[in-house]
């Protein structure tokens, strides 16, 4: 058997120091190492990112410098090109104007022995030379005269632009004009054909149909001025090219300008022409690349220059294709072992490239300086961290030693305090400690002791209160009106919750007998409900009735599960006899009211027909007297006949109104849908009521009606509008007005009839549309039966619309009729069965839910009963639908079979109200006509009515 090794005990100081060393010192060392490593890593990343950023900025700045310098040269060259175009256009106009040589010009012009015609003396203007390629006759002399008319203009343009070193004109027939003045005899070659030279024909129509300025590459000038580049513009007379006009620029001038440019980081610029040949290289560039530019002018100066400044022979060899191929660019090369950064941009006017060359070390000098500084700072921080860690460790060791001495004393005090509280001496005073934390702990332990003492006292008092409240609860349960029962599964151990006098009454014994006697319908339903509540945990309501010697008594019970083991149910039973009897009396009263309404409609119809028959005879004979009695009746008799006709027509209108109301209420009134012109109906109604309005001193204002054709019943629409207009006039004031208008909004049309009459009180708003209802303050002065607005509302509803009224008492009313633009033709109505629903349920929530769903449907009659009364209620109520909550364990199978048999005999549909879709198939299999899922909706009920 292995001997259990005894743990070595250590001092508090050693324990604290070891724990502190492991949890603080070592992690701190690791953190220091990680921080230093993170610093170097972060600095390296920052250095790299900063280097990239600074380099990108430097590269961008270099590119921008190349672009700005190229744009500067481009602007200057563009100015030279513009002046060249100006001079070529001036030359073209001058060659088309007649001119003669002045006496002064004739003196300075002379022929050579070989036939050339030229100026012989320098007068400060231009030199002229006709090289004799064609004979110089009068036509050529006049041409010279035309050119000399521009002498002053050429001189002014050339002096205005500092870049133009020479300005001259070549014609196709050998005429040359040159500024500044040159000695023609020594500088120009006789009889040479200028049209054969490329800078002439490349400016012509074949190569330059746009007639734009063309630029030459660098060449040695025949004038002896030096290395040149030229802007060449064609001179046209009509569609014929007369010659070319050239402006020369000294390459040395551009080179000087490039040398004077402020290039960043001590760099320099190089101008590259077509084909990648150098055109201008400053002194710094020549020294950098080891090339030279001659100061003297050899015979073939251009060839010598190309040989000496041959970029392809230097480190530029691989860069030349890239420079010539792109408008702008950036690259790096090595020149004599040192890295260089090159950026270039295109001079837009000529297509030349301006290169900016910078030493990479100077360009990125700041990046290298920052990188070295970051490394020095990192090494310094590393030394500081090591020194700090050593000092921090020693200081913490000393502090840990002192703290352990203070803590041991305080812990002993804490130990003694806890022992006294554990022995039941709860109320202790906390001793002082040398450390704040332990002193707070001592206070908390002492405070806990006080709380334990108070809690102990409270528990004793609470126990006494619980016993007292238990007695009160028993007394309260004994005082409630409901009978409280408790039972287990299948109704086992059914007994009252509280024993007492109430549990010994005759009513309670009878109730307990019916609920607990085996075999009774109430007992079966009760057992099924108890089991359902135990299984589902949901409370449940159940209605049932019990026969007594005083008659039937109805009860309602609520069952709820008691969560104990095994589960039980508490049953609260209340006598519901008075409510059921009141419900039955309400149903009988409603049936009596419906019978009275039908009798009223029949009476009105019969009475109106009986009155209209003799009234038609009276009106007929009166109209015969009026027509045939002309000249036979006295004036008084004719007035009597008129009164008879007027009163008869008024009475006939009242009878017709009553008949219309009776037909509407009985559902016999039909509408005939057709195309109706709104403007025509409005005009007709206005025409009809205008005499009546004039008689009552009421003005009718009509807004223009839209010329619109709608689908509705013209007669009924006209009847509605006439009734409303007549009322607006009848109930108006003398001198009042009626405003009549209609508007179209989407798929509806609105008719507005506004009057300035007596107005309607708010409490009378709903009453005015009821039959035979008239306003009290108007009944003595306005004739009528009070059915007009009732007929209007019924007719508007038949037309698929609605009517509403707004009124201010004493100021008037606004009646608005809203109708659809297109009313479908109504089919001949068939007798429709009344929509009656009988709901067989013992669940109060289910009954209330269905009743709330149908409360907005006045056309549906709804009643509920328990299943035992189902067959009797089906025969008495004659419903079309019978709703049965499913599953219904309280309904015996034989009772359900009798109910379905009765429903089939009376053409009634029995529908199962299910709570889950899985119950649908089982319900249909048991014989139900259909199913509806809870919660029951109005739409689902209407669909059931449509399907049966």
PDB file of N, CA and C in Angstrom, residues 312-366:
ATOM      1  N   UNK A 312      20.563  55.392 -77.296  1.00  0.00           N
ATOM      2  CA  UNK A 312      20.616  53.934 -77.387  1.00  0.00           C
ATOM      3  C   UNK A 312      21.980  53.377 -77.013  1.00  0.00           C
ATOM      4  N   UNK A 313      22.996  54.230 -76.993  1.00  0.00           N
ATOM      5  CA  UNK A 313      24.324  53.743 -76.624  1.00  0.00           C
ATOM      6  C   UNK A 313      24.555  53.850 -75.126  1.00  0.00           C
ATOM      7  N   UNK A 314      23.598  54.392 -74.388  1.00  0.00           N
ATOM      8  CA  UNK A 314      23.735  54.524 -72.941  1.00  0.00           C
ATOM      9  C   UNK A 314      22.809  53.536 -72.256  1.00  0.00           C
ATOM     10  N   UNK A 315      22.634  53.743 -70.915  1.00  0.00           N
ATOM     11  CA  UNK A 315      21.753  52.857 -70.137  1.00  0.00           C
ATOM     12  C   UNK A 315      20.281  53.034 -70.489  1.00  0.00           C
ATOM     13  N   UNK A 316      19.972  54.023 -71.343  1.00  0.00           N
ATOM     14  CA  UNK A 316      18.582  54.258 -71.770  1.00  0.00           C
ATOM     15  C   UNK A 316      18.092  53.218 -72.779  1.00  0.00           C
ATOM     16  N   UNK A 317      18.970  52.322 -73.221  1.00  0.00           N
ATOM     17  CA  UNK A 317      18.646  51.441 -74.350  1.00  0.00           C
ATOM     18  C   UNK A 317      17.348  50.681 -74.136  1.00  0.00           C
ATOM     19  N   UNK A 318      17.160  50.105 -72.931  1.00  0.00           N
ATOM     20  CA  UNK A 318      15.942  49.315 -72.660  1.00  0.00           C
ATOM     21  C   UNK A 318      14.728  50.186 -72.353  1.00  0.00           C
ATOM     22  N   UNK A 319      14.959  51.462 -72.039  1.00  0.00           N
ATOM     23  CA  UNK A 319      13.861  52.342 -71.642  1.00  0.00           C
ATOM     24  C   UNK A 319      13.252  53.086 -72.824  1.00  0.00           C
ATOM     25  N   UNK A 320      14.010  53.210 -73.943  1.00  0.00           N
ATOM     26  CA  UNK A 320      13.541  53.999 -75.087  1.00  0.00           C
ATOM     27  C   UNK A 320      12.204  53.501 -75.635  1.00  0.00           C
ATOM     28  N   UNK A 321      12.008  52.191 -75.875  1.00  0.00           N
ATOM     29  CA  UNK A 321      10.688  51.753 -76.391  1.00  0.00           C
ATOM     30  C   UNK A 321       9.528  52.110 -75.454  1.00  0.00           C
ATOM     31  N   UNK A 322       9.772  51.989 -74.155  1.00  0.00           N
ATOM     32  CA  UNK A 322       8.712  52.323 -73.196  1.00  0.00           C
ATOM     33  C   UNK A 322       8.396  53.820 -73.227  1.00  0.00           C
ATOM     34  N   UNK A 323       9.427  54.655 -73.367  1.00  0.00           N
ATOM     35  CA  UNK A 323       9.207  56.109 -73.402  1.00  0.00           C
ATOM     36  C   UNK A 323       8.448  56.507 -74.656  1.00  0.00           C
ATOM     37  N   UNK A 324       8.851  55.966 -75.793  1.00  0.00           N
ATOM     38  CA  UNK A 324       8.211  56.348 -77.057  1.00  0.00           C
ATOM     39  C   UNK A 324       6.804  55.781 -77.183  1.00  0.00           C
ATOM     40  N   UNK A 325       6.497  54.712 -76.446  1.00  0.00           N
ATOM     41  CA  UNK A 325       5.192  54.051 -76.607  1.00  0.00           C
ATOM     42  C   UNK A 325       4.106  54.647 -75.722  1.00  0.00           C
ATOM     43  N   UNK A 326       4.456  55.320 -74.613  1.00  0.00           N
ATOM     44  CA  UNK A 326       3.438  55.792 -73.684  1.00  0.00           C
ATOM     45  C   UNK A 326       3.511  57.312 -73.549  1.00  0.00           C
ATOM     46  N   UNK A 327       2.343  57.924 -73.288  1.00  0.00           N
ATOM     47  CA  UNK A 327       2.260  59.373 -73.129  1.00  0.00           C
ATOM     48  C   UNK A 327       2.976  59.825 -71.860  1.00  0.00           C
ATOM     49  N   UNK A 328       2.731  59.115 -70.771  1.00  0.00           N
ATOM     50  CA  UNK A 328       3.383  59.418 -69.504  1.00  0.00           C
ATOM     51  C   UNK A 328       3.934  58.127 -68.935  1.00  0.00           C
ATOM     52  N   UNK A 329       4.873  58.241 -68.006  1.00  0.00           N
ATOM     53  CA  UNK A 329       5.419  57.019 -67.431  1.00  0.00           C
ATOM     54  C   UNK A 329       6.364  57.289 -66.276  1.00  0.00           C
ATOM     55  N   UNK A 330       6.790  56.210 -65.679  1.00  0.00           N
ATOM     56  CA  UNK A 330       7.666  56.263 -64.506  1.00  0.00           C
ATOM     57  C   UNK A 330       8.493  54.991 -64.511  1.00  0.00           C
ATOM     58  N   UNK A 331       9.800  55.112 -64.301  1.00  0.00           N
ATOM     59  CA  UNK A 331      10.640  53.914 -64.327  1.00  0.00           C
ATOM     60  C   UNK A 331      11.919  54.194 -63.534  1.00  0.00           C
ATOM     61  N   UNK A 332      12.657  53.118 -63.315  1.00  0.00           N
ATOM     62  CA  UNK A 332      13.933  53.214 -62.608  1.00  0.00           C
ATOM     63  C   UNK A 332      15.018  52.562 -63.449  1.00  0.00           C
ATOM     64  N   UNK A 333      16.187  53.202 -63.505  1.00  0.00           N
ATOM     65  CA  UNK A 333      17.319  52.670 -64.273  1.00  0.00           C
ATOM     66  C   UNK A 333      18.585  52.874 -63.439  1.00  0.00           C
ATOM     67  N   UNK A 334      19.683  52.321 -63.930  1.00  0.00           N
ATOM     68  CA  UNK A 334      20.992  52.463 -63.266  1.00  0.00           C
ATOM     69  C   UNK A 334      21.926  53.171 -64.225  1.00  0.00           C
ATOM     70  N   UNK A 335      22.501  54.260 -63.752  1.00  0.00           N
ATOM     71  CA  UNK A 335      23.430  55.043 -64.568  1.00  0.00           C
ATOM     72  C   UNK A 335      24.792  55.029 -63.872  1.00  0.00           C
ATOM     73  N   UNK A 336      25.734  54.395 -64.530  1.00  0.00           N
ATOM     74  CA  UNK A 336      27.095  54.305 -63.995  1.00  0.00           C
ATOM     75  C   UNK A 336      27.108  53.723 -62.581  1.00  0.00           C
ATOM     76  N   UNK A 337      26.274  52.711 -62.393  1.00  0.00           N
ATOM     77  CA  UNK A 337      26.241  51.997 -61.121  1.00  0.00           C
ATOM     78  C   UNK A 337      25.386  52.635 -60.054  1.00  0.00           C
ATOM     79  N   UNK A 338      24.744  53.764 -60.310  1.00  0.00           N
ATOM     80  CA  UNK A 338      23.901  54.433 -59.329  1.00  0.00           C
ATOM     81  C   UNK A 338      22.453  54.429 -59.822  1.00  0.00           C
ATOM     82  N   UNK A 339      21.507  54.132 -58.917  1.00  0.00           N
ATOM     83  CA  UNK A 339      20.087  54.083 -59.335  1.00  0.00           C
ATOM     84  C   UNK A 339      19.552  55.479 -59.628  1.00  0.00           C
ATOM     85  N   UNK A 340      18.757  55.572 -60.660  1.00  0.00           N
ATOM     86  CA  UNK A 340      18.107  56.821 -61.050  1.00  0.00           C
ATOM     87  C   UNK A 340      16.593  56.543 -61.225  1.00  0.00           C
ATOM     88  N   UNK A 341      15.786  57.550 -60.937  1.00  0.00           N
ATOM     89  CA  UNK A 341      14.336  57.479 -61.135  1.00  0.00           C
ATOM     90  C   UNK A 341      13.987  58.414 -62.283  1.00  0.00           C
ATOM     91  N   UNK A 342      13.242  57.896 -63.257  1.00  0.00           N
ATOM     92  CA  UNK A 342      12.910  58.662 -64.467  1.00  0.00           C
ATOM     93  C   UNK A 342      11.388  58.756 -64.576  1.00  0.00           C
ATOM     94  N   UNK A 343      10.901  59.971 -64.774  1.00  0.00           N
ATOM     95  CA  UNK A 343       9.472  60.200 -65.062  1.00  0.00           C
ATOM     96  C   UNK A 343       9.382  61.036 -66.322  1.00  0.00           C
ATOM     97  N   UNK A 344       8.397  60.741 -67.164  1.00  0.00           N
ATOM     98  CA  UNK A 344       8.272  61.499 -68.414  1.00  0.00           C
ATOM     99  C   UNK A 344       6.810  61.849 -68.683  1.00  0.00           C
ATOM    100  N   UNK A 345       6.670  62.895 -69.493  1.00  0.00           N
ATOM    101  CA  UNK A 345       5.343  63.347 -69.922  1.00  0.00           C
ATOM    102  C   UNK A 345       5.473  63.869 -71.335  1.00  0.00           C
ATOM    103  N   UNK A 346       4.373  63.865 -72.063  1.00  0.00           N
ATOM    104  CA  UNK A 346       4.383  64.224 -73.490  1.00  0.00           C
ATOM    105  C   UNK A 346       4.053  65.692 -73.667  1.00  0.00           C
ATOM    106  N   UNK A 347       4.844  66.337 -74.542  1.00  0.00           N
ATOM    107  CA  UNK A 347       4.507  67.706 -74.960  1.00  0.00           C
ATOM    108  C   UNK A 347       3.428  67.587 -76.015  1.00  0.00           C
ATOM    109  N   UNK A 348       2.202  67.982 -75.661  1.00  0.00           N
ATOM    110  CA  UNK A 348       1.039  67.707 -76.515  1.00  0.00           C
ATOM    111  C   UNK A 348       1.168  68.328 -77.893  1.00  0.00           C
ATOM    112  N   UNK A 349       1.791  69.471 -78.004  1.00  0.00           N
ATOM    113  CA  UNK A 349       1.836  70.191 -79.284  1.00  0.00           C
ATOM    114  C   UNK A 349       2.665  69.457 -80.311  1.00  0.00           C
ATOM    115  N   UNK A 350       3.782  68.792 -79.878  1.00  0.00           N
ATOM    116  CA  UNK A 350       4.720  68.182 -80.830  1.00  0.00           C
ATOM    117  C   UNK A 350       4.830  66.673 -80.688  1.00  0.00           C
ATOM    118  N   UNK A 351       4.371  66.130 -79.557  1.00  0.00           N
ATOM    119  CA  UNK A 351       4.547  64.699 -79.329  1.00  0.00           C
ATOM    120  C   UNK A 351       5.906  64.360 -78.758  1.00  0.00           C
ATOM    121  N   UNK A 352       6.764  65.363 -78.461  1.00  0.00           N
ATOM    122  CA  UNK A 352       8.057  65.098 -77.840  1.00  0.00           C
ATOM    123  C   UNK A 352       7.858  64.659 -76.400  1.00  0.00           C
ATOM    124  N   UNK A 353       8.873  64.062 -75.827  1.00  0.00           N
ATOM    125  CA  UNK A 353       8.821  63.594 -74.449  1.00  0.00           C
ATOM    126  C   UNK A 353       9.808  64.396 -73.605  1.00  0.00           C
ATOM    127  N   UNK A 354       9.292  64.885 -72.452  1.00  0.00           N
ATOM    128  CA  UNK A 354      10.156  65.571 -71.494  1.00  0.00           C
ATOM    129  C   UNK A 354      10.434  64.621 -70.345  1.00  0.00           C
ATOM    130  N   UNK A 355      11.715  64.249 -70.158  1.00  0.00           N
ATOM    131  CA  UNK A 355      12.117  63.325 -69.118  1.00  0.00           C
ATOM    132  C   UNK A 355      12.673  64.115 -67.929  1.00  0.00           C
ATOM    133  N   UNK A 356      12.296  63.693 -66.710  1.00  0.00           N
ATOM    134  CA  UNK A 356      12.874  64.246 -65.484  1.00  0.00           C
ATOM    135  C   UNK A 356      13.630  63.109 -64.804  1.00  0.00           C
ATOM    136  N   UNK A 357      14.934  63.310 -64.600  1.00  0.00           N
ATOM    137  CA  UNK A 357      15.811  62.280 -64.038  1.00  0.00           C
ATOM    138  C   UNK A 357      16.271  62.745 -62.651  1.00  0.00           C
ATOM    139  N   UNK A 358      16.113  61.873 -61.628  1.00  0.00           N
ATOM    140  CA  UNK A 358      16.440  62.221 -60.249  1.00  0.00           C
ATOM    141  C   UNK A 358      17.246  61.065 -59.635  1.00  0.00           C
ATOM    142  N   UNK A 359      18.187  61.396 -58.790  1.00  0.00           N
ATOM    143  CA  UNK A 359      18.943  60.378 -58.060  1.00  0.00           C
ATOM    144  C   UNK A 359      18.045  59.741 -57.002  1.00  0.00           C
ATOM    145  N   UNK A 360      17.974  58.403 -56.995  1.00  0.00           N
ATOM    146  CA  UNK A 360      17.054  57.702 -56.086  1.00  0.00           C
ATOM    147  C   UNK A 360      17.433  57.941 -54.627  1.00  0.00           C
ATOM    148  N   UNK A 361      18.717  58.002 -54.314  1.00  0.00           N
ATOM    149  CA  UNK A 361      19.132  58.202 -52.928  1.00  0.00           C
ATOM    150  C   UNK A 361      18.633  59.541 -52.399  1.00  0.00           C
ATOM    151  N   UNK A 362      18.750  60.588 -53.194  1.00  0.00           N
ATOM    152  CA  UNK A 362      18.273  61.894 -52.766  1.00  0.00           C
ATOM    153  C   UNK A 362      16.749  61.914 -52.650  1.00  0.00           C
ATOM    154  N   UNK A 363      16.113  61.216 -53.560  1.00  0.00           N
ATOM    155  CA  UNK A 363      14.654  61.219 -53.596  1.00  0.00           C
ATOM    156  C   UNK A 363      14.063  60.531 -52.357  1.00  0.00           C
ATOM    157  N   UNK A 364      14.660  59.420 -51.938  1.00  0.00           N
ATOM    158  CA  UNK A 364      14.134  58.640 -50.807  1.00  0.00           C
ATOM    159  C   UNK A 364      14.969  58.817 -49.550  1.00  0.00           C
ATOM    160  N   UNK A 365      15.718  59.947 -49.478  1.00  0.00           N
ATOM    161  CA  UNK A 365      16.622  60.168 -48.352  1.00  0.00           C
ATOM    162  C   UNK A 365      15.863  60.194 -47.025  1.00  0.00           C
ATOM    163  N   UNK A 366      14.661  60.791 -47.010  1.00  0.00           N
ATOM    164  CA  UNK A 366      13.883  60.900 -45.772  1.00  0.00           C
ATOM    165  C   UNK A 366      13.485  59.513 -45.255  1.00  0.00           C
TER     166      UNK A 366
END
